């Protein structure tokens, strides 16, 4: 898999994972210290977060994606819309500065980039399996077995929780070395996520107009739309 395709796979599967932990992610971090004092508190609150999260079947939002790289003289900013239909359908529709689509449907990811004459289909079954195992069907302990999770007492974004997830597995760290999440304190929905890659490049996605359980228009997950 090429580097752009691998990055797209990480981005899209991370979007799936983020959609799956909107409610539970801040609990996973914020209750870590409390769990040390009262072992049952963490599991209880995490379970409540999972229940709230399980009620969310769809999600739509606008996104602003900022990419930094040693190959770029300045950050590249792109905008578009994302739609999620759980458990495993995600579409990222970029509108500017260049139209392109990243579509996940089950274990298949398709990236269509008309201006570059790219249509690439990738099997992401392994990554999807990890999302299912650790983010959807797993427990808080399962997440901590795969990530060092830290809740920061302060956040540079007002009204948000700030959680850092650092993968423990060497296979994951070869590509993604750090995931930062900012979660809205009132809605417990994802506000921003930042992925830092092994070579120092980063990709930040900020979300607005986030609508859980929003109606999904026909054709949303079609490449022909």
Short mmCIF file of C-alpha atoms in Angstrom, two decimals:
data_model
loop_
_atom_site.label_atom_id
_atom_site.label_comp_id
_atom_site.label_asym_id
_atom_site.label_seq_id
_atom_site.Cartn_x
_atom_site.Cartn_y
_atom_site.Cartn_z
CA UNK A 1 0.00 0.00 0.00
CA UNK A 2 1.37 3.41 -0.94
CA UNK A 3 2.01 6.03 1.77
CA UNK A 4 -0.97 8.23 0.67
CA UNK A 5 -3.26 5.19 0.64
CA UNK A 6 -1.97 4.04 4.03
CA UNK A 7 -2.52 7.51 5.46
CA UNK A 8 -6.04 7.57 3.97
CA UNK A 9 -6.75 4.19 5.51
CA UNK A 10 -5.56 5.40 8.91
CA UNK A 11 -7.61 8.57 8.56
CA UNK A 12 -10.82 6.81 7.56
CA UNK A 13 -10.58 3.99 10.08
CA UNK A 14 -9.73 6.53 12.77
CA UNK A 15 -12.90 8.37 11.79
CA UNK A 16 -14.82 5.13 12.35
CA UNK A 17 -13.11 4.61 15.70
CA UNK A 18 -13.73 8.22 16.73
CA UNK A 19 -17.41 7.86 15.88
CA UNK A 20 -17.51 4.75 18.03
CA UNK A 21 -16.00 6.43 21.11
CA UNK A 22 -17.63 9.88 21.08
CA UNK A 23 -19.34 9.17 24.38
CA UNK A 24 -16.82 6.84 25.97
CA UNK A 25 -13.49 8.44 25.08
CA UNK A 26 -13.54 11.22 27.68
CA UNK A 27 -14.64 8.74 30.30
CA UNK A 28 -11.77 6.46 29.34
CA UNK A 29 -9.31 9.23 30.08
CA UNK A 30 -10.96 11.37 32.71
CA UNK A 31 -11.74 8.53 35.09
CA UNK A 32 -8.32 6.92 34.94
CA UNK A 33 -7.14 8.54 38.18
CA UNK A 34 -10.47 7.83 39.88
CA UNK A 35 -10.18 4.19 38.89
CA UNK A 36 -6.92 3.97 40.81
CA UNK A 37 -8.76 5.03 43.96
CA UNK A 38 -11.99 3.11 43.33
CA UNK A 39 -11.50 0.25 40.87
CA UNK A 40 -15.23 -0.06 40.19
CA UNK A 41 -15.84 3.61 39.28
CA UNK A 42 -14.02 3.50 35.98
CA UNK A 43 -15.85 0.44 34.67
CA UNK A 44 -19.21 1.79 35.82
CA UNK A 45 -18.81 5.15 34.10
CA UNK A 46 -17.28 3.61 31.02
CA UNK A 47 -20.28 1.30 30.75
CA UNK A 48 -22.61 4.30 30.95
CA UNK A 49 -20.65 5.95 28.17
CA UNK A 50 -20.91 2.82 26.05
CA UNK A 51 -24.67 2.69 26.54
CA UNK A 52 -25.05 6.28 25.40
CA UNK A 53 -22.75 5.60 22.50
CA UNK A 54 -24.64 2.47 21.45
CA UNK A 55 -27.72 4.61 20.88
CA UNK A 56 -25.90 6.51 18.13
CA UNK A 57 -26.33 4.85 14.75
CA UNK A 58 -25.45 7.67 12.34
CA UNK A 59 -23.54 10.92 12.37
CA UNK A 60 -22.89 13.80 9.99
CA UNK A 61 -20.54 16.77 10.33
CA UNK A 62 -18.47 19.36 8.52
CA UNK A 63 -14.73 19.00 8.86
CA UNK A 64 -11.62 21.10 8.37
CA UNK A 65 -8.49 19.03 7.79
CA UNK A 66 -5.05 20.54 8.28
CA UNK A 67 -2.00 18.61 7.09
CA UNK A 68 1.56 19.48 8.08
CA UNK A 69 4.59 17.88 6.46
CA UNK A 70 8.26 18.48 5.84
CA UNK A 71 7.34 18.27 2.15
CA UNK A 72 4.98 21.25 2.45
CA UNK A 73 6.10 24.87 2.73
CA UNK A 74 2.91 25.63 4.69
CA UNK A 75 0.05 23.57 6.11
CA UNK A 76 -2.49 22.27 3.61
CA UNK A 77 -6.09 23.00 4.61
CA UNK A 78 -9.00 21.04 3.15
CA UNK A 79 -12.72 21.13 3.95
CA UNK A 80 -15.66 18.86 3.41
CA UNK A 81 -18.34 16.71 5.01
CA UNK A 82 -18.23 13.35 6.75
CA UNK A 83 -21.07 10.88 7.21
CA UNK A 84 -20.93 7.79 9.42
CA UNK A 85 -23.29 4.85 9.51
CA UNK A 86 -22.31 2.38 12.18
CA UNK A 87 -20.77 -0.04 12.44
CA UNK A 88 -18.51 0.33 9.41
CA UNK A 89 -19.55 2.84 6.77
CA UNK A 90 -17.82 6.19 6.50
CA UNK A 91 -17.57 8.67 3.67
CA UNK A 92 -15.33 11.73 3.63
CA UNK A 93 -16.33 14.11 0.82
CA UNK A 94 -13.70 16.78 0.31
CA UNK A 95 -15.02 19.95 -1.34
CA UNK A 96 -11.97 22.23 -1.30
CA UNK A 97 -9.32 22.93 -2.36
CA UNK A 98 -9.77 19.76 -4.44
CA UNK A 99 -12.74 17.43 -4.82
CA UNK A 100 -12.10 13.87 -3.67
CA UNK A 101 -13.87 11.04 -1.84
CA UNK A 102 -12.69 8.51 0.71
CA UNK A 103 -15.33 5.81 1.18
CA UNK A 104 -15.27 2.91 3.61
CA UNK A 105 -17.88 0.21 3.23
CA UNK A 106 -17.17 -2.84 5.36
CA UNK A 107 -13.60 -3.98 4.82
CA UNK A 108 -13.11 -2.03 1.58
CA UNK A 109 -11.80 1.50 1.29
CA UNK A 110 -12.11 3.35 -2.00
CA UNK A 111 -10.32 6.63 -2.66
CA UNK A 112 -11.40 8.64 -5.70
CA UNK A 113 -9.40 11.74 -6.62
CA UNK A 114 -10.55 12.95 -10.07
CA UNK A 115 -7.98 15.72 -10.57
CA UNK A 116 -5.17 13.19 -10.06
CA UNK A 117 -6.92 10.41 -12.00
CA UNK A 118 -6.83 8.19 -8.90
CA UNK A 119 -9.31 5.45 -8.06
CA UNK A 120 -7.78 3.14 -5.50
CA UNK A 121 -9.44 0.25 -3.69
CA UNK A 122 -7.77 -1.10 -0.54
CA UNK A 123 -8.58 -4.00 1.77
CA UNK A 124 -8.64 -2.60 5.32
CA UNK A 125 -10.08 -5.67 7.00
CA UNK A 126 -7.28 -5.86 9.56
CA UNK A 127 -7.75 -2.25 10.63
CA UNK A 128 -11.52 -2.63 10.74
CA UNK A 129 -11.11 -5.75 12.87
CA UNK A 130 -9.12 -3.74 15.43
CA UNK A 131 -11.81 -1.05 15.50
CA UNK A 132 -14.48 -3.67 16.13
CA UNK A 133 -12.43 -5.49 18.75
CA UNK A 134 -11.14 -2.59 20.82
CA UNK A 135 -13.50 0.33 20.18
CA UNK A 136 -16.90 -1.28 19.63
CA UNK A 137 -16.94 -4.70 21.27
CA UNK A 138 -14.13 -4.12 23.77
CA UNK A 139 -13.88 -2.73 27.27
CA UNK A 140 -11.95 0.12 28.85
CA UNK A 141 -9.31 -2.40 29.90
CA UNK A 142 -9.04 -3.60 26.29
CA UNK A 143 -8.38 -0.03 25.15
CA UNK A 144 -5.72 0.49 27.81
CA UNK A 145 -4.05 -2.74 26.74
CA UNK A 146 -3.48 -1.21 23.31
CA UNK A 147 -3.02 2.47 24.16
CA UNK A 148 -1.42 4.59 26.84
CA UNK A 149 -4.40 6.83 27.66
CA UNK A 150 -3.89 10.12 29.42
CA UNK A 151 -6.47 12.70 30.37
CA UNK A 152 -5.00 16.20 30.57
CA UNK A 153 -6.35 18.40 33.34
CA UNK A 154 -6.32 21.43 31.06
CA UNK A 155 -7.14 21.92 27.39
CA UNK A 156 -6.15 24.62 24.95
CA UNK A 157 -9.71 24.42 23.56
CA UNK A 158 -12.28 25.90 25.90
CA UNK A 159 -15.10 23.58 26.92
CA UNK A 160 -13.37 20.37 25.90
CA UNK A 161 -11.77 17.33 27.44
CA UNK A 162 -8.27 16.64 26.09
CA UNK A 163 -7.27 12.99 25.82
CA UNK A 164 -4.05 11.53 24.44
CA UNK A 165 -3.85 7.97 23.09
CA UNK A 166 -0.42 6.53 22.33
CA UNK A 167 -0.40 3.07 20.71
CA UNK A 168 1.61 0.35 22.40
CA UNK A 169 1.81 -2.04 19.45
CA UNK A 170 4.91 -1.68 17.30
CA UNK A 171 2.90 -2.43 14.17
CA UNK A 172 0.65 0.56 14.78
CA UNK A 173 3.47 2.87 15.92
CA UNK A 174 5.26 2.31 12.61
CA UNK A 175 2.57 4.56 11.10
CA UNK A 176 0.59 6.34 13.81
CA UNK A 177 2.51 7.34 16.94
CA UNK A 178 -0.05 9.53 18.72
CA UNK A 179 -3.73 10.36 18.62
CA UNK A 180 -4.98 13.50 20.38
CA UNK A 181 -8.71 13.92 20.98
CA UNK A 182 -10.62 17.00 22.11
CA UNK A 183 -14.16 16.13 23.17
CA UNK A 184 -16.91 18.65 23.84
CA UNK A 185 -17.70 18.63 27.56
CA UNK A 186 -21.44 19.25 27.16
CA UNK A 187 -22.29 16.96 24.25
CA UNK A 188 -19.42 14.45 24.62
CA UNK A 189 -19.03 14.61 20.84
CA UNK A 190 -15.68 14.80 19.13
CA UNK A 191 -14.53 18.36 18.53
CA UNK A 192 -11.04 17.81 17.09
CA UNK A 193 -8.63 14.95 16.53
CA UNK A 194 -4.96 15.11 15.62
CA UNK A 195 -2.96 12.21 14.21
CA UNK A 196 0.82 12.37 14.44
CA UNK A 197 2.69 10.00 12.16
CA UNK A 198 6.02 8.27 12.65
CA UNK A 199 7.86 10.67 10.33
CA UNK A 200 6.64 13.73 12.24
CA UNK A 201 3.90 14.70 9.79
CA UNK A 202 0.49 15.39 11.28
CA UNK A 203 -3.13 15.61 10.24
CA UNK A 204 -5.72 17.49 12.29
CA UNK A 205 -9.46 17.26 11.74
CA UNK A 206 -11.75 19.79 13.42
CA UNK A 207 -15.49 19.08 13.33
CA UNK A 208 -18.47 21.40 13.47
CA UNK A 209 -22.20 21.11 12.86
CA UNK A 210 -21.94 17.60 14.32
CA UNK A 211 -25.32 15.83 14.22
CA UNK A 212 -25.67 12.41 15.90
CA UNK A 213 -28.44 10.16 14.55
CA UNK A 214 -28.92 12.52 11.62
CA UNK A 215 -30.96 11.28 8.65
CA UNK A 216 -28.68 9.91 5.95
CA UNK A 217 -29.62 10.99 2.45
CA UNK A 218 -29.98 8.29 -0.21
CA UNK A 219 -26.76 7.84 -2.14
CA UNK A 220 -24.57 9.22 0.66
CA UNK A 221 -22.32 6.16 0.49
CA UNK A 222 -22.29 5.99 -3.30
CA UNK A 223 -19.27 7.04 -5.34
CA UNK A 224 -21.55 8.14 -8.17
CA UNK A 225 -23.30 10.82 -6.15
#
